[in-house]
XYZ file of C-alpha atoms in Angstrom:
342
model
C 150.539 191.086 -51.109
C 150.971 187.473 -52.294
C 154.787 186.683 -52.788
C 156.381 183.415 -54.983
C 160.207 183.313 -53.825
C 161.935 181.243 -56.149
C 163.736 178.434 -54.338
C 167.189 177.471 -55.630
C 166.015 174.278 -57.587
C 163.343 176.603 -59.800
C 166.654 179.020 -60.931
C 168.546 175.857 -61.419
C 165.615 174.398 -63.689
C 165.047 177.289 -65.768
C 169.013 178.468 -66.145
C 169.193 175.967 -69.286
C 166.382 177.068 -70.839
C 167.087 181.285 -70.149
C 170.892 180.497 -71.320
C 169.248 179.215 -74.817
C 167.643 181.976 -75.665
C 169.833 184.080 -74.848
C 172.344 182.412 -77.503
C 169.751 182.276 -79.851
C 167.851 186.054 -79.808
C 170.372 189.294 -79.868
C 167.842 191.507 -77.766
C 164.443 191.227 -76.064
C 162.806 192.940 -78.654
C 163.230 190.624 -81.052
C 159.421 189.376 -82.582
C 160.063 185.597 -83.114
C 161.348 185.343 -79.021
C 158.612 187.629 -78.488
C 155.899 185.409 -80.076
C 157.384 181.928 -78.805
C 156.751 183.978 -75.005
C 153.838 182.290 -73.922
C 154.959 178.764 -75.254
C 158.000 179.085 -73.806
C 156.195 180.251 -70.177
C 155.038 176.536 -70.071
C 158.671 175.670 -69.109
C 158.654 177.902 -65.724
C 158.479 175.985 -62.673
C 154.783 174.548 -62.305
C 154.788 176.393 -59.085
C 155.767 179.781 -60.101
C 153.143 179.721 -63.510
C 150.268 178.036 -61.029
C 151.060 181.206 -58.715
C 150.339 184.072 -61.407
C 147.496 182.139 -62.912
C 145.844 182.250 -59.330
C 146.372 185.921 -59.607
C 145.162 186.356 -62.662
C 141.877 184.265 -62.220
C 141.184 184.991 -58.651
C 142.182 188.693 -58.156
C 143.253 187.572 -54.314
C 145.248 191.156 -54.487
C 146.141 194.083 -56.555
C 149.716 193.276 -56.511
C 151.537 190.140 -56.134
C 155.554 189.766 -56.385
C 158.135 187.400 -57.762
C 161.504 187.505 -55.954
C 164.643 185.614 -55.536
C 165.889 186.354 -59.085
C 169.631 185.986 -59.064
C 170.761 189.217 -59.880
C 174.529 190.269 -59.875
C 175.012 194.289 -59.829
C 178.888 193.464 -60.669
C 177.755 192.039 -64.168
C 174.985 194.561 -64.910
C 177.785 197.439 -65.647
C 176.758 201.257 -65.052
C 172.808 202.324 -65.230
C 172.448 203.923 -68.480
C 172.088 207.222 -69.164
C 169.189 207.295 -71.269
C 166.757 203.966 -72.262
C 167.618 204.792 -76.131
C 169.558 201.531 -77.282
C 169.542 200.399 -73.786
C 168.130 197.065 -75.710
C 170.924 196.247 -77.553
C 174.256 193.907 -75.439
C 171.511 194.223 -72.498
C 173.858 192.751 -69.364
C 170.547 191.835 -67.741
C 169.269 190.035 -70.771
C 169.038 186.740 -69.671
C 166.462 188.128 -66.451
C 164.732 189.795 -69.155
C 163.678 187.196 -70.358
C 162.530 185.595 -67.491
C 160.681 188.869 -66.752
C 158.867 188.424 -70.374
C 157.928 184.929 -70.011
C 156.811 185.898 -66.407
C 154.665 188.529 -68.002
C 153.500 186.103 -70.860
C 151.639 184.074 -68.175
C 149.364 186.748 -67.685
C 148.218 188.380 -71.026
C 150.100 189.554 -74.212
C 153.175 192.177 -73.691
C 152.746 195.413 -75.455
C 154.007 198.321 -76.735
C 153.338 201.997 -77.624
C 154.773 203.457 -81.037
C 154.477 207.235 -79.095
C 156.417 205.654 -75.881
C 160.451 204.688 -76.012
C 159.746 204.452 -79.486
C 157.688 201.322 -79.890
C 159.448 198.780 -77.461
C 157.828 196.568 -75.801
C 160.152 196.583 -72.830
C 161.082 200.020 -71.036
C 163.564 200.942 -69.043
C 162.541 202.993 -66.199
C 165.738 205.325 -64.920
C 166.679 208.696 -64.028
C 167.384 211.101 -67.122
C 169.423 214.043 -66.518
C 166.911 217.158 -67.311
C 163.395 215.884 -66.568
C 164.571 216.227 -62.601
C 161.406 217.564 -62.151
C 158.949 216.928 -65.243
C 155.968 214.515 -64.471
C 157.702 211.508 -66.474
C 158.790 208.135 -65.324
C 162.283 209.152 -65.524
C 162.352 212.289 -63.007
C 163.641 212.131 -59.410
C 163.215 215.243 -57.566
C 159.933 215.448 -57.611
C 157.736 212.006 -56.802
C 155.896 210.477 -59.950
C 152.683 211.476 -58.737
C 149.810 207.871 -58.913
C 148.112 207.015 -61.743
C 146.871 204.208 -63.772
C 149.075 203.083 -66.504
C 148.146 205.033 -69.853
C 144.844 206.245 -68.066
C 143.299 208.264 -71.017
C 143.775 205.351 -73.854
C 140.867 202.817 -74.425
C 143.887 200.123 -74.785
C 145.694 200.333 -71.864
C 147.232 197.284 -70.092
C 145.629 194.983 -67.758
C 148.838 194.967 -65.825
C 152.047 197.160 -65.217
C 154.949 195.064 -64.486
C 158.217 196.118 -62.948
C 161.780 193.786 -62.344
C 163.918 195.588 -60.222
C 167.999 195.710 -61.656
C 168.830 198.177 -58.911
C 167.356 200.089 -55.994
C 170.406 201.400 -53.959
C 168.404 204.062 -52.208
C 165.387 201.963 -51.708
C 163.472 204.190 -53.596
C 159.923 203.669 -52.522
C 156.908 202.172 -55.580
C 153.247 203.822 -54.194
C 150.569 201.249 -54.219
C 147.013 201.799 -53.619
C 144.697 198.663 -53.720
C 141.142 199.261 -54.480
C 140.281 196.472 -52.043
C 141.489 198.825 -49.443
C 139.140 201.892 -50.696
C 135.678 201.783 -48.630
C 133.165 202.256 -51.261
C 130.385 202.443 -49.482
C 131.364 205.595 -47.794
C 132.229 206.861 -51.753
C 129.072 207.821 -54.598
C 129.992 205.145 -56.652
C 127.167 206.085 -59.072
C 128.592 209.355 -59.783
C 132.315 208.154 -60.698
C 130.306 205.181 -63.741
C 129.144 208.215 -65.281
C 131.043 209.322 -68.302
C 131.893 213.094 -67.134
C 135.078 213.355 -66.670
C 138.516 214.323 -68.363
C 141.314 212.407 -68.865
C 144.037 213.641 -70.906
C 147.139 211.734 -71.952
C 150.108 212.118 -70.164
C 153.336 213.065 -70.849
C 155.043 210.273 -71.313
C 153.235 209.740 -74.962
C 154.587 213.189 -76.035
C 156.413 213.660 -79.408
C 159.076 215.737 -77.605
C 160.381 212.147 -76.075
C 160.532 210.322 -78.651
C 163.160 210.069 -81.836
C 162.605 212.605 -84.806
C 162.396 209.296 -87.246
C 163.089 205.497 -86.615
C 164.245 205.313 -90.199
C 161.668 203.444 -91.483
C 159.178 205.525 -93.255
C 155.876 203.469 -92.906
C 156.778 203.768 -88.805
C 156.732 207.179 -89.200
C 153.518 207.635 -91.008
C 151.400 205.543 -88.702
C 153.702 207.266 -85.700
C 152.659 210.400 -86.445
C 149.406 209.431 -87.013
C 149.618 208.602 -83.268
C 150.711 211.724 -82.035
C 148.243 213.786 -83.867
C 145.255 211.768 -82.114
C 147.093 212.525 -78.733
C 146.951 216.338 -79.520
C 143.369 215.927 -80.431
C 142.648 214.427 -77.248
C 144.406 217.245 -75.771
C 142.506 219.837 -77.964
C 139.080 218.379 -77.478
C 139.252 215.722 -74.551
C 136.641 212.741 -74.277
C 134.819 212.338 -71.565
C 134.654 208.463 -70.297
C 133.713 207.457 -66.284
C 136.555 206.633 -63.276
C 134.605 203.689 -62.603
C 133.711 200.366 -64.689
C 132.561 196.807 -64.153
C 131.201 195.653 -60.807
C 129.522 198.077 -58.595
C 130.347 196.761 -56.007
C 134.045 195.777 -56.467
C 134.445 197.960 -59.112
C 138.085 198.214 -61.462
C 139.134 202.032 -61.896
C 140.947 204.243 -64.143
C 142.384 207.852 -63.442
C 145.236 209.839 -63.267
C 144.702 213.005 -61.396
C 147.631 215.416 -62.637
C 146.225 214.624 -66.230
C 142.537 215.383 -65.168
C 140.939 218.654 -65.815
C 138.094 219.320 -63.745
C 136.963 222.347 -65.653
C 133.448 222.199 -66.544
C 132.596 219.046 -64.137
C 129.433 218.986 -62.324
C 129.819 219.782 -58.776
C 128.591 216.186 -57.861
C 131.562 214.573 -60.372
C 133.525 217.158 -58.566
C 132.610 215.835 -54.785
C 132.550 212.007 -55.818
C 136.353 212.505 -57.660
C 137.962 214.509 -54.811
C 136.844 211.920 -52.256
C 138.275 209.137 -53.946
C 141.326 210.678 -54.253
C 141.167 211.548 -50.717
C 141.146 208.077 -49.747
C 143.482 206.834 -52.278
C 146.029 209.173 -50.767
C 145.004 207.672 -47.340
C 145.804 204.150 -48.576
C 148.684 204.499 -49.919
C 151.484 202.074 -49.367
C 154.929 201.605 -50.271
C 156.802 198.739 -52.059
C 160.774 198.796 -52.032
C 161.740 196.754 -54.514
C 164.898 194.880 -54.477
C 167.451 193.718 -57.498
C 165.556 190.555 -58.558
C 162.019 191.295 -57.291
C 159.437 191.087 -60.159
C 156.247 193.058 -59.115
C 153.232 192.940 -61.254
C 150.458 195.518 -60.869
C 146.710 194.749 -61.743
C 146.273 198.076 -63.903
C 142.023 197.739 -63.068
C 142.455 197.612 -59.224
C 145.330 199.724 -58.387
C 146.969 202.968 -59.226
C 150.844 202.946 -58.579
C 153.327 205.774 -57.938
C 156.948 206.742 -57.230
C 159.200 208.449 -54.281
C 160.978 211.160 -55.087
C 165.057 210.755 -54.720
C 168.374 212.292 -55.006
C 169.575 211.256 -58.597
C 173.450 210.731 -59.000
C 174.047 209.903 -63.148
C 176.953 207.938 -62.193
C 175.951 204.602 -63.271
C 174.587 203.915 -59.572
C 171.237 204.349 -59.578
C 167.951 202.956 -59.574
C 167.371 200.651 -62.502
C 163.978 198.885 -63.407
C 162.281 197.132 -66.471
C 158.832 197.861 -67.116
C 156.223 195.832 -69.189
C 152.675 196.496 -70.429
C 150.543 192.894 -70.167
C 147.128 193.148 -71.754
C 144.902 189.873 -71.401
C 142.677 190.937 -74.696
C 145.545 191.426 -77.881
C 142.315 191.894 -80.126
C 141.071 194.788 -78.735
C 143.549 196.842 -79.688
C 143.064 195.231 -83.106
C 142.121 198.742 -84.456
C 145.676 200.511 -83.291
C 147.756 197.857 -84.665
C 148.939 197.346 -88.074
C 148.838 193.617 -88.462
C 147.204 190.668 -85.760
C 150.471 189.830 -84.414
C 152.293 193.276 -84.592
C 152.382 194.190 -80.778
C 153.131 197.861 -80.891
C 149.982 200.076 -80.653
C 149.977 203.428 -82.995
């Protein structure tokens, strides 16, 4: 897993620059700081932007990590209970926005008008109540692996997490597809388009806000949600596996799959992949200031289960959806440089 520690001269070199926009912009998701992102990336250390273009070109691995992020648990105040206006007198803002123009090196951040309520960047915490619901913010019960936003023909090229806390060294799951032995696997069988995805639950109307107060939103919102329940009503049927045969990128989320009505050779390929996926599996503890990015094409990523405490303690992360095609999405947005997909 390819690693870029940043060395005391690159935080003293960027420190001007992060203090500046921090004066400037009131909270990450505001659109001019977000649109300046990738101009503004060009000021990272040469070494740290040379590093995540070799991992964007090159593939070397599914996962690469940025650490040595000063990070000061004293300053960040209590976890929050809940990611609603989590944005807003953000303690952490100023490693937000390295985190952003981190991600901006790689693709275009995103955001989903059915998740957190259209922000580009999520908090991922423990919520009191969804111990055990298959959501990013249970604990009692691991977040079982997945690709990011499986079921949605816009879904990131990356997943990207920055680590505030981790006091119980809550374990990430990792599985590369570089590890997966595909010869041994009928790779034939997982291209074809027969199988189920449905979308998952953190896209449900039942987490999200009533109204944002802004009546267009809502419209196009609930727009949103009614294609998610007609996925869920009548779901498409697309293939696990796409591009290279050989080294091929993948997409799946098995506790969202149904396998009703598969044919019994979709059935054999799918469980064996799985199979070996589970076999694969790896953990990543992340630390306060670590910055892991996940290629959302060659790996699917989990979560540990732990012991939740709601007493301002506990594990804290940012999350970020990078897509390296903005235009594609063209169709879900309502203007070229709106970045929230409805």
């Amino acid at each position: 897993m390819p690693e870029y520690a940043l060395s005391d001269k690159d935080v003293a070199q960027m420190a001007p620059l992060l203090a500046e926009l921090a004066k400037t912009h009131d909270t990450i998701e505001d659109d001019t700081l977000i649109r300046r992102a990738r101009v503004l990336a060009r000021s990272l250390p040469v070494g740290l932007v040379e590093f995540l273009e070799e991992y964007r070109l090159s593939e070397p691995s599914a996962v690469c990590v940025v650490s040595g992020l000063p990070m000061e648990e004293e300053l960040l105040g209590p976890t929050p209970e809940h990611w609603r206006d989590s944005q807003y007198g953000s303690p952490a803002f100023t490693q937000e926005i390295f985190f952003l123009l981190c991600a901006s090196v790689l693709g275009d951040v995103f955001g989903w008008a059915t998740q957190q309520d259209g922000r580009i960047m999520h908090d991922v915490l423990p919520i009191k109540g969804h111990e055990n619901y298959e959501i990013g913010s249970n604990s009692l019960q691991h977040l079982s692996w997945h690709t990011e936003d499986a079921f949605h023909p816009c879904r990131g090229d990356y997943v990207a997490l920055m680590c505030l806390k981790n006091p119980d060294a809550v374990a990430t799951m990792i599985c590369d597809a570089a590890d997966l032995d595909w010869s041994s696997l009928d790779v034939a069988a997982l291209f074809e388009p027969e199988f189920t995805q449905m979308p998952d639950n953190s896209h449900q109307p039942q987490n999200a806000r009533q109204s944002t107060g802004d009546p267009v939103v809502d419209r196009l919102r609930i727009r949103s949600f009614e294609l998610i329940q007609s996925w869920n009503d009548d779901p498409v049927k697309r293939p696990i596996l796409f591009g290279d045969n050989v080294d091929p990128y993948m997409a799946l989320d098995p506790y969202h799959m149904k396998t009703e009505g598969w044919s019994e050779r979709s059935l054999r390929a799918f469980e064996a992949l799985c199979a070996q996926i589970e076999a694969k599996m790896r953990d990543v503890r992340l630390r306060p200031g670590d910055l892991v990015f996940v290629d959302n094409f060659r790996a699917v990523h989990g979560r540990r289960s732990f012991q939740a405490r709601y007493d301002g303690s506990d594990r804290w992360l940012k999350r970020l959806n990078i897509t390296r095609n903005l235009r594609g999405s063209r169709g879900w947005r309502p203007a070229a440089d709106n970045r929230v997909i409805y």
